[in-house]
mmCIF file of C-alpha atoms in Angstrom:
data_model
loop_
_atom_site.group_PDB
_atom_site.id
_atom_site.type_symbol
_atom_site.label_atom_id
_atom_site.label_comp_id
_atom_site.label_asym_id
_atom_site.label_seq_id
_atom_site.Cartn_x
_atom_site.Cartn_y
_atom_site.Cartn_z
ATOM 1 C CA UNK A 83 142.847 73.738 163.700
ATOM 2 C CA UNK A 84 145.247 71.408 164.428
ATOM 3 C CA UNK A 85 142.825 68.088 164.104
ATOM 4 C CA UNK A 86 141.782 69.673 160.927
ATOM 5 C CA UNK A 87 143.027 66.464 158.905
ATOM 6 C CA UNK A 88 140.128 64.112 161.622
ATOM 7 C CA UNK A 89 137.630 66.341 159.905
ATOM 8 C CA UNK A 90 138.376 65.929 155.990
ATOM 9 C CA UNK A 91 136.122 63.547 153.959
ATOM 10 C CA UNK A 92 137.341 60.020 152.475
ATOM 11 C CA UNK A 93 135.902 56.872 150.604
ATOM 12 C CA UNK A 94 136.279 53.095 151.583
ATOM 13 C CA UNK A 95 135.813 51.604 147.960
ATOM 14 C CA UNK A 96 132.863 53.447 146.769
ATOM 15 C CA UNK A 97 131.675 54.546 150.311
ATOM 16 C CA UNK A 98 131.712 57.920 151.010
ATOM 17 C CA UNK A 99 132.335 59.120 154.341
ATOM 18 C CA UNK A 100 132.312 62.427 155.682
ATOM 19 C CA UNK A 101 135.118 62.815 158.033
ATOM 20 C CA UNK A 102 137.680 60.152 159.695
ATOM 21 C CA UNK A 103 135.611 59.643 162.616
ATOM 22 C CA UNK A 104 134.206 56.573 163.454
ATOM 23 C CA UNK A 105 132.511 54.544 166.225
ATOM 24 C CA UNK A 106 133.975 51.016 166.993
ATOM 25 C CA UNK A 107 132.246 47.581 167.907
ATOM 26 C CA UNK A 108 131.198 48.013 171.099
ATOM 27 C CA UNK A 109 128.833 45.213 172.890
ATOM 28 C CA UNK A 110 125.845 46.347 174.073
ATOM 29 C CA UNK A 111 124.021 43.215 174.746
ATOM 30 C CA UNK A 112 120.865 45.267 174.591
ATOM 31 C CA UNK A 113 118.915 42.829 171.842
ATOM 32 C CA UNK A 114 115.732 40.886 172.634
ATOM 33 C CA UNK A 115 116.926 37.506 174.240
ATOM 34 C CA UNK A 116 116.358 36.078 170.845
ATOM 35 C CA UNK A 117 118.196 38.512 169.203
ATOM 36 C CA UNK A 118 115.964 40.916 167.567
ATOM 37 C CA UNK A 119 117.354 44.874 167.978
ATOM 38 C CA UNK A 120 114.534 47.510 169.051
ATOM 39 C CA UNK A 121 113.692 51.094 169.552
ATOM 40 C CA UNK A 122 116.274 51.363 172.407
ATOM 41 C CA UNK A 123 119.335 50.171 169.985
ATOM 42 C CA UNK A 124 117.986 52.548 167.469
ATOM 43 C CA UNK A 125 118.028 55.475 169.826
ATOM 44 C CA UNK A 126 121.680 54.461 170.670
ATOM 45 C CA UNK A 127 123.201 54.002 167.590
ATOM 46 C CA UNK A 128 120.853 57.636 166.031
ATOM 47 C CA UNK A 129 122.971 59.351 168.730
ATOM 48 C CA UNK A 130 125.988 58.487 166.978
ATOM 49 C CA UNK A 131 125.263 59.719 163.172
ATOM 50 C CA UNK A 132 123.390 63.122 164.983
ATOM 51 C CA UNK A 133 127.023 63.696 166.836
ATOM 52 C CA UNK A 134 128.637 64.204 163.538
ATOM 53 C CA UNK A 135 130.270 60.725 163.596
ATOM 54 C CA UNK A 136 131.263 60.112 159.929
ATOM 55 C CA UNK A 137 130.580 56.143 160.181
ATOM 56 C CA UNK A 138 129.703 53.853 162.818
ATOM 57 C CA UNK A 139 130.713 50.207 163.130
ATOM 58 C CA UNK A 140 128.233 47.584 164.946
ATOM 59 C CA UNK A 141 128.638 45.463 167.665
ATOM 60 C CA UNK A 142 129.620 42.180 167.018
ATOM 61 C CA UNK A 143 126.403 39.945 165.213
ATOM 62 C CA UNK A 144 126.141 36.426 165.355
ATOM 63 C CA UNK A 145 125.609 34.799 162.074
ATOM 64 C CA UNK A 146 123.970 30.824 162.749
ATOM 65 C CA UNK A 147 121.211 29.597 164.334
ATOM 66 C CA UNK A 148 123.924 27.230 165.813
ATOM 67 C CA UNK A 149 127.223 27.998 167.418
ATOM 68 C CA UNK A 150 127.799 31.500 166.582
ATOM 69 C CA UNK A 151 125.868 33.629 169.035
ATOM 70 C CA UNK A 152 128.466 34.671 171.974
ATOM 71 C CA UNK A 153 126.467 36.786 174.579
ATOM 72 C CA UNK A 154 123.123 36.712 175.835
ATOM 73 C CA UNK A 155 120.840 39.271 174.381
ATOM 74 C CA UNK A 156 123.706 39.756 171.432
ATOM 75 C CA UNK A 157 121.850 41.060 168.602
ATOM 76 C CA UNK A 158 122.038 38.592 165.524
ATOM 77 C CA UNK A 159 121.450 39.043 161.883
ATOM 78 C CA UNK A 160 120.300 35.983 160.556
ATOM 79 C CA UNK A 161 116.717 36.111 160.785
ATOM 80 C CA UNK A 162 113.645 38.102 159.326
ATOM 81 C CA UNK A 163 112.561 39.428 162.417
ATOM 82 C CA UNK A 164 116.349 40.362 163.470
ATOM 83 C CA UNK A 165 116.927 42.007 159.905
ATOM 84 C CA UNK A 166 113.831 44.373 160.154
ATOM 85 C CA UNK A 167 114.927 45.637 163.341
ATOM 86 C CA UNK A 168 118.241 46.300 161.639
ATOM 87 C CA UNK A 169 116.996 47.858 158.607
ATOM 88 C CA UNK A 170 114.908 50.108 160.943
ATOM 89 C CA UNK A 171 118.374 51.098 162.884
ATOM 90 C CA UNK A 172 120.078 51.876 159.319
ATOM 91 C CA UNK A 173 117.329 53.619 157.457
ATOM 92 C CA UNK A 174 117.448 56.071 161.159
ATOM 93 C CA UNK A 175 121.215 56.798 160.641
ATOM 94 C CA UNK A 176 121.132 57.361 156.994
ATOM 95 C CA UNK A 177 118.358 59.655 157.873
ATOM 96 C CA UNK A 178 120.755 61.488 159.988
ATOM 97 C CA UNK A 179 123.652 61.868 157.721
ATOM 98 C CA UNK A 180 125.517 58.588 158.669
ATOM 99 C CA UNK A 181 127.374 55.845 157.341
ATOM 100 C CA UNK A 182 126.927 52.254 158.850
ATOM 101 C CA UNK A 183 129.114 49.178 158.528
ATOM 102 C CA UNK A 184 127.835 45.849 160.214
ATOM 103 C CA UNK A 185 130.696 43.923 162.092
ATOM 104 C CA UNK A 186 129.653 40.133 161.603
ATOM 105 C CA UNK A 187 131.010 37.689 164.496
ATOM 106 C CA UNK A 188 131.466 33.851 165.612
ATOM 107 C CA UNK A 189 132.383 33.185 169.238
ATOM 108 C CA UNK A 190 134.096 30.124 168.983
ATOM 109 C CA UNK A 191 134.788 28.811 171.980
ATOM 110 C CA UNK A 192 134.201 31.711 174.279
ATOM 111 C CA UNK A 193 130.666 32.004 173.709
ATOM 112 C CA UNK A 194 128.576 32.482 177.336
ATOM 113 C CA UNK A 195 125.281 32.676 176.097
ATOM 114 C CA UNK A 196 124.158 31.139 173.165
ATOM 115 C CA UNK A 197 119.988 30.081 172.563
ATOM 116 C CA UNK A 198 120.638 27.783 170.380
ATOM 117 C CA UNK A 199 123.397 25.762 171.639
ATOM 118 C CA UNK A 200 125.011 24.840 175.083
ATOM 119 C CA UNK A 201 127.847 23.162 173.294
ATOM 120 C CA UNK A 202 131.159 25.462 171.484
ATOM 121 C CA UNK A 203 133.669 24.758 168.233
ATOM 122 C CA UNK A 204 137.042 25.886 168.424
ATOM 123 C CA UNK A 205 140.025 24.669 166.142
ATOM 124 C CA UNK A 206 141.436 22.824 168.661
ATOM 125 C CA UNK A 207 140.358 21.254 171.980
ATOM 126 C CA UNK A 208 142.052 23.750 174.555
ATOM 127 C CA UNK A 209 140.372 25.120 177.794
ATOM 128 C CA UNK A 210 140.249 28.920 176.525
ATOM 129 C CA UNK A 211 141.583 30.999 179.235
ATOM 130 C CA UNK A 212 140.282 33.505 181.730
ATOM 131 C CA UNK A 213 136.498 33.367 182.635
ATOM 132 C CA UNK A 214 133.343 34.767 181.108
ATOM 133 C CA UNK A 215 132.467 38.100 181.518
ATOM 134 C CA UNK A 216 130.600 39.225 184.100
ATOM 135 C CA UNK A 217 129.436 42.458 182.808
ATOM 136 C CA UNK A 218 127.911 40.434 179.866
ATOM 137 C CA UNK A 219 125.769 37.489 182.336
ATOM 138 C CA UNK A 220 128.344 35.192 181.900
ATOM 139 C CA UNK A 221 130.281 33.111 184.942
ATOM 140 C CA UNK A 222 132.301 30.459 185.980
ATOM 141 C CA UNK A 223 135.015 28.812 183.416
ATOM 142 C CA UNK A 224 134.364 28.705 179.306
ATOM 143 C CA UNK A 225 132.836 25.446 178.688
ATOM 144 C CA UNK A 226 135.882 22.430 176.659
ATOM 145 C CA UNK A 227 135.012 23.059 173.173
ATOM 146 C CA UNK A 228 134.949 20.249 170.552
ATOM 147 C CA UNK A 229 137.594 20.878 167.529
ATOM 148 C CA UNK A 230 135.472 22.058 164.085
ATOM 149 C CA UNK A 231 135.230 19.450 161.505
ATOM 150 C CA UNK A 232 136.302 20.329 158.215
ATOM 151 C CA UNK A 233 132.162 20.874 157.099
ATOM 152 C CA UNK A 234 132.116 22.797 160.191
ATOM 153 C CA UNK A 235 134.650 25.023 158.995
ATOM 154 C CA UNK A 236 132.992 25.579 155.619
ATOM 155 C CA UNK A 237 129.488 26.219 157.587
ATOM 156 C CA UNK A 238 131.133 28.614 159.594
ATOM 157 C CA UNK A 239 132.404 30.368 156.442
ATOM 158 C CA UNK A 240 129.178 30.299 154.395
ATOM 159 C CA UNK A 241 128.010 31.584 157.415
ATOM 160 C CA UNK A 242 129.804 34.434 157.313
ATOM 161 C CA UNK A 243 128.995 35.250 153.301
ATOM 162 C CA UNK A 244 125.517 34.728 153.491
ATOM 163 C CA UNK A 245 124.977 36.989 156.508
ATOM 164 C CA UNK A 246 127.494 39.472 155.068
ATOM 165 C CA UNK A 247 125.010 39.032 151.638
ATOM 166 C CA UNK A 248 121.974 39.344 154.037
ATOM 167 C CA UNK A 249 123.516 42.903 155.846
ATOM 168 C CA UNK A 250 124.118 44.522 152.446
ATOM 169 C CA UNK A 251 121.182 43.390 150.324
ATOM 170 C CA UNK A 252 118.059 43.314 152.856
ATOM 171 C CA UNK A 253 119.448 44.895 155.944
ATOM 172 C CA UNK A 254 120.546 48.410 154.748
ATOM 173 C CA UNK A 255 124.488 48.355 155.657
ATOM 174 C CA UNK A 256 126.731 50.376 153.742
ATOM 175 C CA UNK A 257 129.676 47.942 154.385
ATOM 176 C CA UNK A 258 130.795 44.340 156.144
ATOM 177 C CA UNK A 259 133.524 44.349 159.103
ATOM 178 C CA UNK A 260 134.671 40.655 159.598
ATOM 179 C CA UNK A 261 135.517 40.099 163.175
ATOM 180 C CA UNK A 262 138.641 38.477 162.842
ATOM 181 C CA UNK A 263 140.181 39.907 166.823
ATOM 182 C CA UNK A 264 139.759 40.001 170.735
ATOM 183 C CA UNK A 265 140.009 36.070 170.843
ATOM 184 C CA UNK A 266 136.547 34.887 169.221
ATOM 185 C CA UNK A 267 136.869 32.257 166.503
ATOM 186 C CA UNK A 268 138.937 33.625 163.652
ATOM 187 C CA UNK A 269 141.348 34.741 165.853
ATOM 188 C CA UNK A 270 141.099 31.424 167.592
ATOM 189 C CA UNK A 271 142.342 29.832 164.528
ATOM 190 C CA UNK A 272 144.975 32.422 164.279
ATOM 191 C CA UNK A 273 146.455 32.336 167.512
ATOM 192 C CA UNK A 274 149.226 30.119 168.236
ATOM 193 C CA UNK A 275 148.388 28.701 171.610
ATOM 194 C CA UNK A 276 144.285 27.953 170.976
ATOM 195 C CA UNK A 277 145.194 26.455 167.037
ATOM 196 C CA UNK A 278 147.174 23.067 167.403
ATOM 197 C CA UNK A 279 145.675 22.014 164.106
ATOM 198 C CA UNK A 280 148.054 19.600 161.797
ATOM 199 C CA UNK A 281 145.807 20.509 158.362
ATOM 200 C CA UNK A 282 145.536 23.348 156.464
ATOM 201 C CA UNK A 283 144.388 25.705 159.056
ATOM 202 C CA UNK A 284 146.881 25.335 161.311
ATOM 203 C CA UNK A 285 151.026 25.560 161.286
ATOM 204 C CA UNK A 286 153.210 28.902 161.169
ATOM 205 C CA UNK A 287 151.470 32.580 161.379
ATOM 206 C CA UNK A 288 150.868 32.807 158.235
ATOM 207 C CA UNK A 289 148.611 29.390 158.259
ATOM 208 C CA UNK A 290 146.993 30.212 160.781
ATOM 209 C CA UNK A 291 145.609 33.270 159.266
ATOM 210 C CA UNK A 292 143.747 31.234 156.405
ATOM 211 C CA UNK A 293 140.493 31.289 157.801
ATOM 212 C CA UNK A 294 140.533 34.558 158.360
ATOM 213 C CA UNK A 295 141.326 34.460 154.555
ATOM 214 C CA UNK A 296 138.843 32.399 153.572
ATOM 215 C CA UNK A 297 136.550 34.444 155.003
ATOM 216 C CA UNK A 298 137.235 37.317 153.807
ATOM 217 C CA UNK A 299 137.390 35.167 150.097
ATOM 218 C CA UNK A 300 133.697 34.348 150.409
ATOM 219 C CA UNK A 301 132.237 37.160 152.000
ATOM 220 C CA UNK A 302 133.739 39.419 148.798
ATOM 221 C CA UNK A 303 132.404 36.819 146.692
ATOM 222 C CA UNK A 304 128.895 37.304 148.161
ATOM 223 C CA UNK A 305 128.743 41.003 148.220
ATOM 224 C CA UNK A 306 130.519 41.901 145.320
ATOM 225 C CA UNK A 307 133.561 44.229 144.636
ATOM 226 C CA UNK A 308 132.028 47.397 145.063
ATOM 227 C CA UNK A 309 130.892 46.862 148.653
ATOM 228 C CA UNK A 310 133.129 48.150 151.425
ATOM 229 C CA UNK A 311 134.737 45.475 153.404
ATOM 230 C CA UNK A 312 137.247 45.864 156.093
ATOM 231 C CA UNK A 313 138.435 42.892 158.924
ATOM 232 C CA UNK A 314 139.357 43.904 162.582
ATOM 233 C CA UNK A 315 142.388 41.868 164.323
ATOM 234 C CA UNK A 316 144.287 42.337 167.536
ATOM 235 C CA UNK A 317 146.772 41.453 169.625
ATOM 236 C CA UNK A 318 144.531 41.274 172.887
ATOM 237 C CA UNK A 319 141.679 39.552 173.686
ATOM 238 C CA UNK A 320 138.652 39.859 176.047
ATOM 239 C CA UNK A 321 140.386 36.481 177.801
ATOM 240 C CA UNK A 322 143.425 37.305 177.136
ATOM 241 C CA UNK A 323 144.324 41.050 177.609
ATOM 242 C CA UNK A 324 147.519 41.107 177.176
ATOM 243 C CA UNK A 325 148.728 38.250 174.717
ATOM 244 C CA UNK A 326 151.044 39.321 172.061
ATOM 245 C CA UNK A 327 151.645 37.568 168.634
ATOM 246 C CA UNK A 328 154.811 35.496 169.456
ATOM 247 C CA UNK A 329 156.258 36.463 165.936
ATOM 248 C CA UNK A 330 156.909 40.024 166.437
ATOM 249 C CA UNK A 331 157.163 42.462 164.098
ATOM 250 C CA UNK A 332 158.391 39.728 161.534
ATOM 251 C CA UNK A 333 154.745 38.052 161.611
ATOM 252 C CA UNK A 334 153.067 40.780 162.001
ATOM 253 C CA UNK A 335 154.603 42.353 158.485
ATOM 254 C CA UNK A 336 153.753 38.963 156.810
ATOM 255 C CA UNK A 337 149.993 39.119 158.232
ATOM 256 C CA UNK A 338 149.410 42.814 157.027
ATOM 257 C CA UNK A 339 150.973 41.940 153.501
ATOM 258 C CA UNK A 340 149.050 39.306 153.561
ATOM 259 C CA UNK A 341 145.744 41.115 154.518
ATOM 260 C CA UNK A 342 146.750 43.819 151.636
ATOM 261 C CA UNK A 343 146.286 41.300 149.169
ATOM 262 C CA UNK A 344 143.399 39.512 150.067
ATOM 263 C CA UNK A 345 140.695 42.401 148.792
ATOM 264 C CA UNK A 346 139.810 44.160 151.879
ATOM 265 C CA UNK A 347 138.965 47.756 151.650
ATOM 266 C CA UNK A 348 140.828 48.438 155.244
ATOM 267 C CA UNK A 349 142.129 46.660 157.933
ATOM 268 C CA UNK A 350 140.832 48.296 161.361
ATOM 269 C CA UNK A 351 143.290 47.438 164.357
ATOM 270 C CA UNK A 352 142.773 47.769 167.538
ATOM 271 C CA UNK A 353 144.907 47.870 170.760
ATOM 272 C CA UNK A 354 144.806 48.245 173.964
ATOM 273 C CA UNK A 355 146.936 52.165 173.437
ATOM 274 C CA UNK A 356 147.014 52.426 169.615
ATOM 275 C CA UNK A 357 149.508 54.978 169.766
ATOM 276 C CA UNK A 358 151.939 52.694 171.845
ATOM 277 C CA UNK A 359 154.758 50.286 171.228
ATOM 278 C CA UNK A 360 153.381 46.933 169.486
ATOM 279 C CA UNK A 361 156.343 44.610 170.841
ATOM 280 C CA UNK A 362 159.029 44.852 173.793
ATOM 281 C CA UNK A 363 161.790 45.088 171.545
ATOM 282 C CA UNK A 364 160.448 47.694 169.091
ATOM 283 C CA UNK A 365 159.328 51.402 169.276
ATOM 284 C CA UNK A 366 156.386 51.489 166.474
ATOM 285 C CA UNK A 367 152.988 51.026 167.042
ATOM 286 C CA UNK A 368 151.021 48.203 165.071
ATOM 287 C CA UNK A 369 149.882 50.988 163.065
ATOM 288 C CA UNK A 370 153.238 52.373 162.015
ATOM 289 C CA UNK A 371 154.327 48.709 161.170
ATOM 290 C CA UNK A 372 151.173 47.699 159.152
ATOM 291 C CA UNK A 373 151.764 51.488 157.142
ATOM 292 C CA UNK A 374 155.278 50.353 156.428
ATOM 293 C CA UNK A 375 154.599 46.691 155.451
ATOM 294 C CA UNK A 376 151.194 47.837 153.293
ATOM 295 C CA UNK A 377 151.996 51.196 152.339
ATOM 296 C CA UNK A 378 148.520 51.286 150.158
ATOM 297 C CA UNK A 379 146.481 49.655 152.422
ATOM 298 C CA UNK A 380 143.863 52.009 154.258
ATOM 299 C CA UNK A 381 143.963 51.364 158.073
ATOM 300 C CA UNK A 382 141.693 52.509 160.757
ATOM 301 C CA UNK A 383 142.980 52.978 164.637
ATOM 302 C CA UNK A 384 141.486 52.103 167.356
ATOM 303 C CA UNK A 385 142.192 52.388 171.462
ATOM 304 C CA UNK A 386 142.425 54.719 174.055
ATOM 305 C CA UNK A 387 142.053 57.707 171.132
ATOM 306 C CA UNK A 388 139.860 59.491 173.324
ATOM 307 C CA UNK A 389 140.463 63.106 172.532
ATOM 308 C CA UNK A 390 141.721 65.087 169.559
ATOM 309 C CA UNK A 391 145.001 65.176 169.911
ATOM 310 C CA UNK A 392 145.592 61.642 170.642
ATOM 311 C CA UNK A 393 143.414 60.554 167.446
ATOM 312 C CA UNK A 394 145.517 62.914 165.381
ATOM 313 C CA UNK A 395 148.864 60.862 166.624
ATOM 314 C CA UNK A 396 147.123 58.139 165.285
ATOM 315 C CA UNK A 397 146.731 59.979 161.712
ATOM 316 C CA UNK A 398 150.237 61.166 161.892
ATOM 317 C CA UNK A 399 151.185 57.165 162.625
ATOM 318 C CA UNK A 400 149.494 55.989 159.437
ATOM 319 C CA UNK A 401 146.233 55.481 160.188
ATOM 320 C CA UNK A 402 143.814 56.584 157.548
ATOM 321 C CA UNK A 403 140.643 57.197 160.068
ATOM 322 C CA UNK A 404 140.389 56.284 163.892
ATOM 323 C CA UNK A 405 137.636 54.549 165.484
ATOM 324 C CA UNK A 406 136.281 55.339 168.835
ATOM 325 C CA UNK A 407 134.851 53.325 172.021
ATOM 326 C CA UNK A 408 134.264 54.484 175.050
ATOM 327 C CA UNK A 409 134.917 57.870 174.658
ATOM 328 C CA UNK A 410 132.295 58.155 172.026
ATOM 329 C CA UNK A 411 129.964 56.337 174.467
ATOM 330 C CA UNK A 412 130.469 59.235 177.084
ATOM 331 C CA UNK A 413 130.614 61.602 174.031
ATOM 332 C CA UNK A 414 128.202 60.872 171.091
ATOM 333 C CA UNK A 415 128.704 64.054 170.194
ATOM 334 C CA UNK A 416 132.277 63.924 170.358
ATOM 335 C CA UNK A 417 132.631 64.971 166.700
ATOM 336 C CA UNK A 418 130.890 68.371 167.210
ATOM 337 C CA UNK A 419 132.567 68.826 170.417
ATOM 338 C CA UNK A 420 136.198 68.754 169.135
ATOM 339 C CA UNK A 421 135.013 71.095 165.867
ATOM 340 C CA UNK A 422 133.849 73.715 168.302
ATOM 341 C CA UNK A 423 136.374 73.590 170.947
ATOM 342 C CA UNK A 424 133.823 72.604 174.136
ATOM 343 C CA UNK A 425 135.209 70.194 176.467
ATOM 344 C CA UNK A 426 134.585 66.647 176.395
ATOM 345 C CA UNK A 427 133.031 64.395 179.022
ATOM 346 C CA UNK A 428 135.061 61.452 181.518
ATOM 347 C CA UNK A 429 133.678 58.098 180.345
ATOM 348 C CA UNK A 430 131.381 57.165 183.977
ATOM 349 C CA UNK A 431 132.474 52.978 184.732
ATOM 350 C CA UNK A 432 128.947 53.052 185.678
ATOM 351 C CA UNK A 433 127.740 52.842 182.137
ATOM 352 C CA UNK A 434 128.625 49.453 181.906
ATOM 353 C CA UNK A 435 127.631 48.374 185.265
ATOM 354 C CA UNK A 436 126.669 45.878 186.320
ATOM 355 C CA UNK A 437 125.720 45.191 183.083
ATOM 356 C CA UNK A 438 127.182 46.249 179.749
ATOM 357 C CA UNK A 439 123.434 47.283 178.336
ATOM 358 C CA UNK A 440 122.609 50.573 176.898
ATOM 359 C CA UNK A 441 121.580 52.825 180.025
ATOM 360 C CA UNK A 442 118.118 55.222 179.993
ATOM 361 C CA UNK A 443 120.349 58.113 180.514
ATOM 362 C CA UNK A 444 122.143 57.198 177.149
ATOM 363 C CA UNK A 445 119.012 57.806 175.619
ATOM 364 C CA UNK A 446 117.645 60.846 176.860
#
């Protein structure tokens, strides 16, 4: 078949996965309001590893009792009660087969509804643009944020490595995504226009992806070398569709060698249209310029791959597995659909309306 090569097994570090197929982030906002996931996320996420998907990635989870949490009802991972109702929701998809990474998250300044705080960090003190999400109980304008100290910064970055240590060690996760994309903190720091910083986290590209570095520094330092760790980045974000990185395909080579050396396991990028033209003046996708500037570096695809043949473009681009959104929410079973030929269903608007929740008829 000609998707055979979406079907053949891999590793990420010592992580065995079964096919290329994965499940991105995707927020659900379907937590307790304190942030504790149930029987209804477990259902959901079940679906996934029973469809023949060979890993699934979380949504987004907050990582502080202070400034991290971005939505209400987000699901965090930083308490007892919160990591039993994860460990439930990985013990069910290792039960059925599947492989589960947990993408760890800071809002930054585009947080909308946070319990613990009414006040946001940011690296610098810009109004972020666009407004909060509708879909996700958020209106009006983002709040001003106040510029991170420097022990802010380090907070935020323990932050991340003790969670990441929490996920792996009490929580069940077979790996750690760090969310370093779509315009929440890390890629607040690494955006030009939102990081006017004169120390050493702000300056050229390449600056402005230390963090992100950092980050990814601590977390491996927490969990170990043998743990599967990948970090997500974009070009878009949710308040900023359509921003592209001002440096081209010049920065963007420096940011994926840069990425290659830092220890990650794989680098998952996602786009608006993976399969499309990264910059104006250049034919390759982000994918095909990240495989030429980190030739050994194991990427995963994601955006608007909704059917077979697109995700095998994205194989054929240099992508190394593709992950899927809302085509595996209209399909969990996408995997088993494509292996026996049977048609796959329209993603319905309606499941994220008027809220972005998991629906009952997800679950029946």
């Amino acid at each position: 078949m000609a998707d055979k090569h979406l079907f053949q097994s891999g590793t990420l570090n010592r992580l065995a996965l079964k096919n290329r197929i994965m499940v991105a982030p995707m927020t659900r906002i379907s937590a307790t309001v304190d942030g504790v996931p149930g029987d209804r996320m477990k259902h959901y996420y079940e679906r996934f590893a029973r469809g023949g998907f060979g890993t699934i990635i979380t949504e987004g989870l907050y990582i502080d009792e202070a400034w991290s949490q971005t939505y209400a009802f987000q699901a965090g991972l930083v308490n007892s009660r919160q990591v039993a109702g994860w460990r439930a929701i990985t013990d069910g998809v290792h039960q059925h087969g599947g492989k589960i990474i947990a993408q760890l998250m800071h809002a930054g300044a585009i947080s909308q509804g946070n319990i613990y705080r009414r006040d946001t960090l940011a690296p610098s003190v810009v109004q972020p643009r666009g407004e909060q999400l509708g879909f996700y109980h958020g209106h009006g304008d983002y709040a001003l944020p106040v510029e991170m100290s420097e022990d802010q910064i380090q907070q935020a970055i323990d932050s991340f490595a003790e969670t990441a240590a929490r996920a792996i060690g009490v929580a069940g996760f077979d790996g750690i995504e760090i969310h370093g994309a779509n315009g929440y903190l890390l890629d607040q720091f690494f955006t030009d226009y939102t990081n006017q910083r004169h120390d050493r986290w702000g300056g050229d590209i390449a600056a402005r992806l230390s963090l992100t570095l950092a980050v990814i520094r601590a977390v491996r330092q927490r969990i170990g070398h043998d743990v599967t760790l990948g970090v997500r980045i974009s070009q878009g974000k949710v308040n900023d569709f359509h921003h592209k990185w001002q440096e081209g395909e010049a920065g963007a080579k420096q940011v994926f060698r840069l990425l290659a050396e830092s220890g990650i396991d794989y680098l998952h990028l996602t786009e608006y249209d993976a399969l499309q033209p990264a910059f104006a003046d250049n034919a390759l996708s982000l994918v095909q310029i990240a495989r030429e500037a980190a030739p050994s570096l194991t990427i995963v695809a994601n955006g608007s791959l909704s059917n077979s043949r697109a995700a095998s473009q994205a194989l054929e681009q240099g992508a190394d597995y593709v992950a899927l959104g809302k085509s595996a929410l209209a399909n969990p079973d996408w995997p088993m659909r494509v292996r026996d030929a049977a048609a796959l269903r329209e993603f319905d608007n309606n499941l994220l309306a008027p809220s972005a929740d998991v629906k009952n008829c997800e679950l029946a």
